Amino acid sequence: MDGTLMDGSGAPGLAALEARLRQDLEWLELPAKPWVPETTAPDGRPVADVAIIGAGMAGLAAAAALRLDGVERLRVMDRAAQGQEGPWVTYARMETLRSPKGLAGPALGLPSLTFRAFFEAQHGPAAWEALGKIPRGLWMDYLNWYRRVMGVPVENGADVALVRPREDGLIALEMRGAPEVLCRRLVLASGRDGLGGEFVPEMARGLDRRFWAHSREEIDFAALCGKRVGVVGAGASAMDNAATALEAGCSGLHMFVRRRALPRVNKFTGIGSQGVVHGFAGLPDEWKWRFQHYANSAQTPPPRDSTLRVSRHPHAHLHLGSPVTAVREEGGAVVVTTPRGAFTVDFLIWATGFKVALEERPELALIAPHVRLWRDRFAPEPGQESEELSSSPDLAPDFSFQERVPGACPALARIHAFNYPATLSHGKLTGDIPAISAGARRLAQGIARSLFVEDRETHFARLQAYDTPELLGDEWPERELTA
Ligand SMILES: Cc1cc2nc3c(=O)[nH]c(=O)nc-3n(C[C@H](O)[C@H](O)[C@H](O)COP(=O)(O)OP(=O)(O)OC[C@H]3O[C@@H](n4cnc5c(N)ncnc54)[C@H](O)[C@@H]3O)c2cc1C
């Protein structure tokens, strides 16, 4: 539904909301006037002030924050087709978001840019009250709308194959099947797996690929009808994949969980506050590690709705205290070994999360060896070791990478990691909905600062050249002037 007429639901329509958003922006004098000097390459090619890889929620919020700060020459590139960015309508398999519906998310402080405004404009306040959680397809609709009303110039089908720092300080992006893009700053908003990939235990690699998938992948669930399915893991994705297999008609579903009990408490959400949002980055290293190690060890529970979506099926079996110790093919099926017995399934889904492994991302091949990781300079206390944490990039206050060996790759100071692996350095500002606006603002302000500093000669010359008088010289009668 759209339009400006009320239809009895109290919904003014999206056109009215968009008019209000324009008014809000005008009252705030936003976007700020453009101020970054235009750059061209020595060969005359145009140079983007900032290029962003990824037009999911993080990329959109980052682009919108930069535009509001008057940084206007942006290239925002996503390899996905329009409307298919991120997990929401691709590999996400939950019915609704986990997050509460009222979060302001990527709205950047603008009430008329919130999901609630978007929803109420179309369906009215009563429907808002009646809404439980946000259906994931609707969240994608919201992101599509956000992109349009904030004028984020997304290029779809734009696949960045290689990030190549140049001698002259620019960064070249080699594109698959398209001309190279040049930029001064690069933001990696490339998602949960953007600095690595899916984590799958080595034992899976020995199994024929027709027997297994990672939860991140496209899975033909219809083909699992009547089959025995195993799911490894106990997080949200494990439950969502298990539920989808059950709803597709699998004959039996086995969930293999290492722990003796499902985690029940969502620790970090519990202490969520503006203190955590703004304060985490200021913690001493050992405290960052301590917070994050504790929260990771406690694990995030699967949402209750997702768990009930699985448990209501009588042929769903939860095997607790059952880490998978081996898998092997036998008689056209997979035998899954656990300390509590062996189980035969026809297909196995590893819902085992993601890893940070820059060297595994082809587009990062040239920079990966130079990026300083936490393990390069921080040794955790005994008992607090963590591969996930130690492989996190050690980021500067503006999310830029830092060099492992000073001077080896200065371009890293112009490449910003705005995705989940930034968490240990910055807190949860780079992926999840709750603090994405705070993250986008921190990023935009950091980039604005560094561009201004870099262009100081131009700005100083502008200062010298500026000669529009405020006083016209006729304010005092001449006889009262003394030199
Ligand atoms: C299944 C699932 C459910 C989630 N549910 C919630 C929730 O309820 N609440 C919450 O707060 N968080 C949730 N999250 C976490 C988080 O909000 C999402 O992961 C969100 O999508 C993060 O946004 P993003 O922009 O960082 O990454 P993405 O949305 O993944 O976007 C990254 C984009 O980068 C593009 N890309 C990557 N590499 C390249 C390249 N080389 N060239 C061009 N394009 C590239 C990809 O195509 C992709 O579109 C969920 C995550 C998942 C996986």
PDB file of C-alpha atoms in Angstrom, residues 285-287 289 373-381 390:
ATOM      1  CA  ASP A 285      42.745  -4.592  25.526  1.00  0.00           C
ATOM      2  CA  GLU A 286      42.567  -7.148  28.290  1.00  0.00           C
ATOM      3  CA  TRP A 287      39.052  -5.986  29.147  1.00  0.00           C
ATOM      4  CA  TRP A 289      39.119  -9.613  25.382  1.00  0.00           C
ATOM      5  CA  LEU A 373      45.590  -9.211  13.939  1.00  0.00           C
ATOM      6  CA  TRP A 374      45.009  -9.366  17.637  1.00  0.00           C
ATOM      7  CA  ARG A 375      47.267 -12.394  17.850  1.00  0.00           C
ATOM      8  CA  ASP A 376      50.153 -10.309  16.551  1.00  0.00           C
ATOM      9  CA  ARG A 377      50.314  -8.223  19.666  1.00  0.00           C
ATOM     10  CA  PHE A 378      48.067  -9.597  22.391  1.00  0.00           C
ATOM     11  CA  ALA A 379      48.495 -12.710  24.477  1.00  0.00           C
ATOM     12  CA  PRO A 380      45.370 -13.684  26.404  1.00  0.00           C
ATOM     13  CA  GLU A 381      45.507 -15.014  29.925  1.00  0.00           C
ATOM     14  CA  SER A 390      42.955 -13.907  18.088  1.00  0.00           C
TER      15      SER A 390
END
